[in-house]
Amino acid sequence: MAVVNFNISSEQQLLLEEVNALACGWMAPAAEQSGEAGEKLFFDGLITSLAEHKLLTPTVPQHYGGRGLGYFSTALVLEELGALCTSVATVVTANIHAASPIILAGSTKQKETFLPPLACGKTHLAAFALTEPEAGSDITAIATKAYRKDNQWVINGVKEFVINGGLAHFTTLFATTDAKGKRASLVAIIIPKDINGLKIGAVYDKMGIEYVRTTKLILEDVSVPGELAIGPRGSAYLLLMQTFDRGRALAGAVGVGLARAAYEFALQYSKRRHQFGRPVFTQQAVSFALAELAAKIESARLMVWKACWLIDNDMDYTMASSMAKIAGSQVAQEATAMAMDICGGRGYLKDWPVEKYLRDARVLSLIEGTNNIQKAVIASLL
Amino acid sequence: MGYKSIGRQLQLAREQAGYSQEQLAAKIGCSQSTLSNYEKGKRRIYLAQLAHIAEILGKPIEFFLSSSDFNSSGLYGSSGEKLNVPFTGVGTHCDVNIQSTTVSPDVRVALSMDEQKLLSDYQSLSPEGKRLIIDFVTWLKKREV
Ligand SMILES: Cc1cc2nc3c(=O)[nH]c(=O)nc-3n(C[C@H](O)[C@H](O)[C@H](O)COP(=O)(O)OP(=O)(O)OC[C@H]3O[C@@H](n4cnc5c(N)ncnc54)[C@H](O)[C@@H]3O)c2cc1C
């Protein structure tokens, strides 16, 4: 029986220092800027420097030039990134998500072709395209159709909410070979960038994580070589589930990071801000709220760590990962709302980070399967 | 969730191959209770493990994903919808690291009438009834060796 071990190793400590050093350079200014200036800093500075450190897709195995980080280490990185800039953390999770099916079941050729660019030191984004207008939580409604013609896959359909849409070096896309999505007929196909018939639809204007480019993708007779389907025939459904089961723990880590940032900001402010002749922190209503948050953040972090530890140790991680995702996203929403209350009216101002934290936190209960769906996953295993 | 039907197919394949849960669990290197949970859909089976089992049982991966009620729930949650999903035989034909086998996907078509009747009677039994049949067949097999 393996013993759970959450000791941070010296390499992991160095990794955290590396991420924090990056933060001093690019992250903080980019996260604090807004509009076009912020977006430019985000891509030219932040994303580029993460790419240079091979941290844009940290799970790419060393054999393919990547850092080869396990999920526990990746969660440590994502907590830091989540605390510094949720947008960048979300881009990293999207890259990890897109690479995951290839790492799990890709052919040697697919790995050799698509993984090294994600870890070459230059910016290469990847996208994961599953959601469709009629298929959100329910994949049986997937209508994007793939059929074989000679030695090619021909794909037609519309994908929604694709993070890194139009920017991605490749897109890992799920389609059905049957009239209406059936699990055994799902197929995961790698769609290279700039391929004929792949069009970028609407770029969504979102409430938060505004630098995360999220688009509609339209596929009209997109034709790719047959060898770009991932995994043994009939395996795409399992590959998809496994990708989610892993990614959810990481979404939890982003939530923990964001919660931590909001909590730390509120804590400092409450110690500085005087009312009735003393810091508001000395009011029990405030200090207890912060104490409760500190406990919830720690508990969510441990749940994330446990899920990642199970993944790294090849054990059963499905339920732990869904739980970690719920915990991380909920604590992010709770902490950001509480931080706004503790900061009073100033917390509501756009030039303070708290309102951005709050907007960014909202998305975490929607992506990687809504939190209701996490409950459905957990309930199915009870 | 879809894992219940994967589990049922797994049980079917195991029984067709003549393995008890204990025997198959020993072969794939997990505990009998883990295998039992896979079969009940109480634990998600991951692709590498299923590929390993599929190889031992001589079935392609899609056999496990093609049972008749496979569409009874959606990706992330349950839709409650029940559709008939015939085996479609979709292939990706790519050079994969995870081995899959080339045995006919739906072995039921290769069964005689008697065998089909036996199988459908067996499937209609309660879990206890199924257990008795498996025990009996295991006992019979041992006697015949
Ligand atoms: C910013 C952003 C980025 C995204 N990035 C990506 C991406 O890169 N790739 C991608 O493929 N998708 C992406 N998505 C899509 C996201 O995964 C979906 O929005 C999500 O799965 C929910 O689907 P839906 O929006 O269609 O909601 P619906 O499925 O329509 O759900 C609506 C409501 O019903 C509830 N519900 C539905 N079914 C059930 C059930 N069975 N039990 C209980 N409650 C249920 C849901 O919880 C929700 O509250 C992104 C979304 C956003 C907002």
Tab-separated table of C-alpha atoms in Angstrom, chain A residues 104-108 111 130 136-140 148 153 177-178 181-185 187 226-227 229 231-235 237-242 244-245 248 315-318 368-369 373 376-377 380-382, chain B residues 1-6 41-48 50-51 60-62 65-66 69-79 81 83-100:
chain	number	residue	atom	x	y	z
A	104	LEU	CA	-1.881	8.908	-23.027
A	105	ALA	CA	-2.487	7.032	-26.265
A	106	GLY	CA	-0.893	8.796	-29.206
A	107	SER	CA	1.213	6.937	-31.714
A	108	THR	CA	4.967	7.405	-31.661
A	111	LYS	CA	4.083	12.210	-30.184
A	130	LEU	CA	-15.313	19.172	-27.587
A	136	GLY	CA	-22.338	20.855	-23.663
A	137	SER	CA	-22.589	18.525	-20.699
A	138	ASP	CA	-24.067	15.816	-22.908
A	139	ILE	CA	-21.666	14.367	-25.449
A	140	THR	CA	-24.206	12.006	-26.889
A	148	ARG	CA	-13.228	8.147	-43.750
A	153	TRP	CA	-10.644	11.742	-42.120
A	177	THR	CA	-18.510	8.761	-36.946
A	178	ASP	CA	-22.203	8.106	-36.483
A	181	GLY	CA	-22.833	10.902	-31.034
A	182	LYS	CA	-22.384	7.433	-29.711
A	183	ARG	CA	-19.580	6.633	-27.402
A	184	ALA	CA	-18.101	3.760	-29.358
A	185	SER	CA	-18.137	5.926	-32.451
A	187	VAL	CA	-13.040	9.654	-32.476
A	226	GLY	CA	-6.074	8.977	-41.230
A	227	GLU	CA	-3.048	8.605	-38.997
A	229	ALA	CA	-6.772	9.870	-35.109
A	231	GLY	CA	-5.649	5.849	-29.856
A	232	PRO	CA	-6.901	2.412	-30.734
A	233	ARG	CA	-10.241	2.275	-32.531
A	234	GLY	CA	-13.187	2.820	-30.217
A	235	SER	CA	-11.046	4.273	-27.438
A	237	TYR	CA	-14.549	8.014	-25.184
A	238	LEU	CA	-12.227	6.540	-22.571
A	239	LEU	CA	-9.482	8.902	-23.622
A	240	LEU	CA	-11.822	11.838	-23.219
A	241	MET	CA	-12.944	10.727	-19.769
A	242	GLN	CA	-9.396	10.153	-18.647
A	244	PHE	CA	-11.117	15.146	-17.901
A	245	ASP	CA	-10.415	13.026	-14.858
A	248	ARG	CA	-10.136	18.476	-13.219
A	315	MET	CA	-4.147	4.843	-8.787
A	316	ASP	CA	-7.888	5.444	-9.018
A	317	TYR	CA	-8.228	9.222	-9.211
A	318	THR	CA	-11.617	9.912	-10.782
A	368	GLU	CA	-13.907	21.037	-17.274
A	369	GLY	CA	-17.523	19.950	-16.771
A	373	ILE	CA	-21.482	17.297	-13.494
A	376	ALA	CA	-22.905	13.392	-11.085
A	377	VAL	CA	-19.485	11.769	-11.556
A	380	SER	CA	-22.060	7.480	-10.026
A	381	LEU	CA	-19.154	6.076	-8.037
A	382	LEU	CA	-20.852	6.012	-4.627
B	1	MET	CA	-22.694	6.768	-16.283
B	2	GLY	CA	-21.307	4.900	-19.290
B	3	TYR	CA	-18.936	2.970	-17.084
B	4	LYS	CA	-21.786	0.682	-15.987
B	5	SER	CA	-22.189	-0.578	-19.531
B	6	ILE	CA	-18.429	-0.871	-19.981
B	41	GLY	CA	-19.175	0.621	-12.954
B	42	LYS	CA	-18.229	1.727	-9.447
B	43	ARG	CA	-14.726	2.507	-10.533
B	44	ARG	CA	-13.644	4.038	-13.803
B	45	ILE	CA	-11.374	1.886	-15.846
B	46	TYR	CA	-8.612	3.824	-17.595
B	47	LEU	CA	-7.611	3.176	-21.157
B	48	ALA	CA	-4.266	1.451	-20.536
B	50	LEU	CA	-8.788	-1.727	-20.482
B	51	ALA	CA	-6.361	-2.210	-23.368
B	60	PRO	CA	-11.057	-5.126	-29.426
B	61	ILE	CA	-11.475	-2.027	-27.255
B	62	GLU	CA	-14.717	-1.074	-28.979
B	65	LEU	CA	-18.016	0.474	-25.576
B	66	SER	CA	-20.691	-0.978	-27.786
B	69	ASP	CA	-27.600	0.920	-23.638
B	70	PHE	CA	-24.346	2.662	-24.037
B	71	ASN	CA	-25.982	5.968	-24.744
B	72	SER	CA	-28.024	6.049	-21.587
B	73	SER	CA	-26.000	8.938	-20.249
B	74	GLY	CA	-23.973	11.828	-21.542
B	75	LEU	CA	-20.328	12.684	-21.299
B	76	TYR	CA	-20.239	14.649	-18.148
B	77	GLY	CA	-23.571	13.564	-16.697
B	78	SER	CA	-26.771	11.705	-17.337
B	79	SER	CA	-29.212	12.542	-20.050
B	81	GLU	CA	-31.925	8.995	-22.950
B	83	LEU	CA	-30.776	4.705	-27.672
B	84	ASN	CA	-29.902	1.545	-29.467
B	85	VAL	CA	-26.273	1.599	-30.423
B	86	PRO	CA	-25.275	-1.101	-32.817
B	87	PHE	CA	-21.600	-1.833	-33.166
B	88	THR	CA	-20.248	0.515	-35.785
B	89	GLY	CA	-16.780	-0.818	-36.345
B	90	VAL	CA	-15.182	2.596	-36.573
B	91	GLY	CA	-11.462	2.438	-36.940
B	92	THR	CA	-8.706	4.942	-36.509
B	93	HIS	CA	-6.142	2.709	-38.146
B	94	CYS	CA	-3.249	4.513	-36.584
B	95	ASP	CA	0.022	3.252	-35.286
B	96	VAL	CA	-0.759	3.090	-31.587
B	97	ASN	CA	1.310	2.277	-28.571
B	98	ILE	CA	-1.567	0.649	-26.740
B	99	GLN	CA	-2.200	-2.731	-28.279
B	100	SER	CA	-5.662	-3.678	-29.365
